[in-house]
Amino acid sequence: MARISVEVERIVGGSPERVLALLSDYAGTRPQLWPEMITDYRVVEGGEGAGTRITYQLHATRKRVREVDALVSTPSAGKLLEADQRSSLRTEWSVRAAGAGGSTVSAHTTWDGASGIGGFFEKTFAPIGIRKLSNAVLDGLEARLH
């Protein structure tokens, strides 16, 4: 198995506190930010920040659907970690000041990929889908900030 890592980063117009508050709102804001490749989204516990547990289906392709059961933690200031309890899938959201009232937001997603020929295709094509997902969340976040 090879470790697959995908990072997306963008500067958005909003203070780090406001951006992190929106990203941490799994009950209100987050359902509105998910793209069509996320279905059956549900908050199981909590709803805001650390201690929140969410479930959803991630449609990597038309045929490949991954069930995600993620527990949210805050490993350090300005960070949210969504850790799937069923796999090695992890997404860490990081927010830091970017000057002039803006924030740099990054999403770093990692997981242990398959081996063999399936792993080759996963390593080649899965990052495209993860970038699309992260960029859609950031697009929605920017729209909410304006």
C-alpha positions as CSV (number, residue, x, y, z in Angstrom):
1,M,0.0,0.0,0.0
2,A,1.1,3.5,-0.8
3,R,0.2,6.5,1.2
4,I,-1.7,9.0,-1.0
5,S,-1.7,12.6,-0.1
6,V,-3.7,15.5,-1.6
7,E,-3.5,19.2,-0.6
8,V,-5.6,22.1,-1.7
9,E,-4.9,25.6,-0.5
10,R,-6.6,28.9,-1.1
11,I,-6.8,32.5,0.3
12,V,-10.4,33.5,1.2
13,G,-11.8,36.8,2.3
14,G,-12.6,36.4,6.0
15,S,-10.9,36.4,9.3
16,P,-9.4,33.1,10.5
17,E,-12.0,33.0,13.4
18,R,-14.9,33.4,11.0
19,V,-13.6,30.9,8.5
20,L,-12.9,28.3,11.2
21,A,-16.3,28.9,12.7
22,L,-18.0,28.1,9.4
23,L,-15.8,25.1,8.7
24,S,-16.5,23.8,12.3
25,D,-20.3,24.1,11.9
26,Y,-21.0,20.6,10.8
27,A,-24.8,20.9,11.5
28,G,-25.5,24.1,9.7
29,T,-22.8,25.3,7.3
30,R,-21.1,22.1,6.2
31,P,-24.1,20.4,4.7
32,Q,-24.4,23.4,2.4
33,L,-20.8,23.2,1.3
34,W,-20.6,19.6,0.3
35,P,-20.6,18.9,-3.5
36,E,-22.8,16.3,-5.2
37,M,-20.2,13.6,-4.7
38,I,-21.2,13.6,-1.0
39,T,-24.6,12.0,-0.2
40,D,-26.5,10.8,2.9
41,Y,-24.6,13.3,5.1
42,R,-25.6,13.1,8.7
43,V,-24.4,14.5,12.0
44,V,-24.4,11.6,14.5
45,E,-23.0,13.4,17.5
46,G,-22.2,17.0,18.4
47,G,-22.4,19.4,15.4
48,E,-19.8,22.0,16.1
49,G,-16.0,21.3,16.1
50,A,-14.2,18.7,18.2
51,G,-16.3,15.7,19.3
52,T,-18.6,15.9,16.3
53,R,-19.2,12.7,14.4
54,I,-20.5,12.7,10.9
55,T,-21.3,10.0,8.4
56,Y,-21.7,10.3,4.6
57,Q,-21.2,8.5,1.3
58,L,-18.3,9.6,-0.8
59,H,-18.9,8.9,-4.5
60,A,-15.3,8.6,-5.8
61,T,-16.7,7.4,-9.2
62,R,-20.2,6.3,-10.4
63,K,-19.4,2.8,-9.3
64,R,-17.1,3.4,-6.3
65,V,-18.7,4.6,-3.1
66,R,-17.0,4.8,0.2
67,E,-18.9,4.9,3.5
68,V,-17.3,7.5,5.8
69,D,-17.8,7.7,9.6
70,A,-15.6,10.6,10.6
71,L,-14.8,11.8,14.1
72,V,-13.7,15.5,14.3
73,S,-10.9,16.7,16.5
74,T,-8.8,19.8,16.9
75,P,-5.2,18.8,17.0
76,S,-4.0,22.4,17.4
77,A,-5.3,26.0,17.1
78,G,-6.7,26.7,13.6
79,K,-7.0,23.0,12.7
80,L,-9.9,20.5,12.3
81,L,-9.1,16.8,11.7
82,E,-11.8,14.6,10.2
83,A,-10.7,11.0,10.8
84,D,-12.7,8.2,9.2
85,Q,-13.2,5.4,11.8
86,R,-13.5,2.7,9.1
87,S,-10.3,3.5,7.1
88,S,-7.1,5.4,7.0
89,L,-8.9,8.4,5.4
90,R,-8.0,11.7,7.1
91,T,-8.7,15.3,6.1
92,E,-7.1,18.1,8.1
93,W,-8.4,21.6,7.5
94,S,-6.0,24.4,8.5
95,V,-6.9,28.1,8.7
96,R,-4.3,30.9,9.3
97,A,-4.2,34.6,8.8
98,A,-3.3,35.8,5.3
99,G,-3.3,39.6,5.9
100,A,-5.8,42.3,5.0
101,G,-8.6,40.4,6.7
102,G,-8.1,37.3,4.7
103,S,-7.3,33.7,5.6
104,T,-5.3,30.9,4.0
105,V,-7.4,27.7,4.1
106,S,-5.9,24.3,3.3
107,A,-7.3,20.8,3.1
108,H,-4.8,18.0,3.4
109,T,-6.3,14.6,2.7
110,T,-4.4,11.3,3.2
111,W,-5.2,7.6,3.0
112,D,-3.5,4.3,2.4
113,G,-4.1,3.3,-1.2
114,A,-4.5,-0.1,-2.6
115,S,-1.7,-2.2,-3.9
116,G,-1.1,-3.6,-7.4
117,I,-2.8,-2.3,-10.6
118,G,-5.8,-1.0,-8.6
119,G,-3.4,1.0,-6.4
120,F,-1.8,2.5,-9.5
121,F,-5.2,3.7,-10.8
122,E,-6.2,4.9,-7.4
123,K,-3.0,6.9,-7.0
124,T,-3.5,8.4,-10.5
125,F,-7.2,9.2,-10.4
126,A,-8.4,9.5,-6.8
127,P,-6.5,12.7,-6.1
128,I,-8.5,14.4,-9.0
129,G,-11.7,13.6,-7.2
130,I,-10.4,14.7,-3.8
131,R,-9.2,18.0,-5.2
132,K,-12.6,18.5,-6.8
133,L,-14.3,17.8,-3.4
134,S,-12.0,20.2,-1.5
135,N,-12.3,22.9,-4.0
136,A,-16.1,22.7,-4.0
137,V,-16.1,23.1,-0.2
138,L,-13.8,26.1,-0.6
139,D,-16.0,27.6,-3.3
140,G,-19.0,27.3,-1.0
141,L,-17.1,28.8,1.9
142,E,-16.0,31.8,-0.2
143,A,-19.6,32.3,-1.3
144,R,-20.7,32.2,2.4
145,L,-18.1,34.8,3.3
146,H,-19.3,37.3,0.7
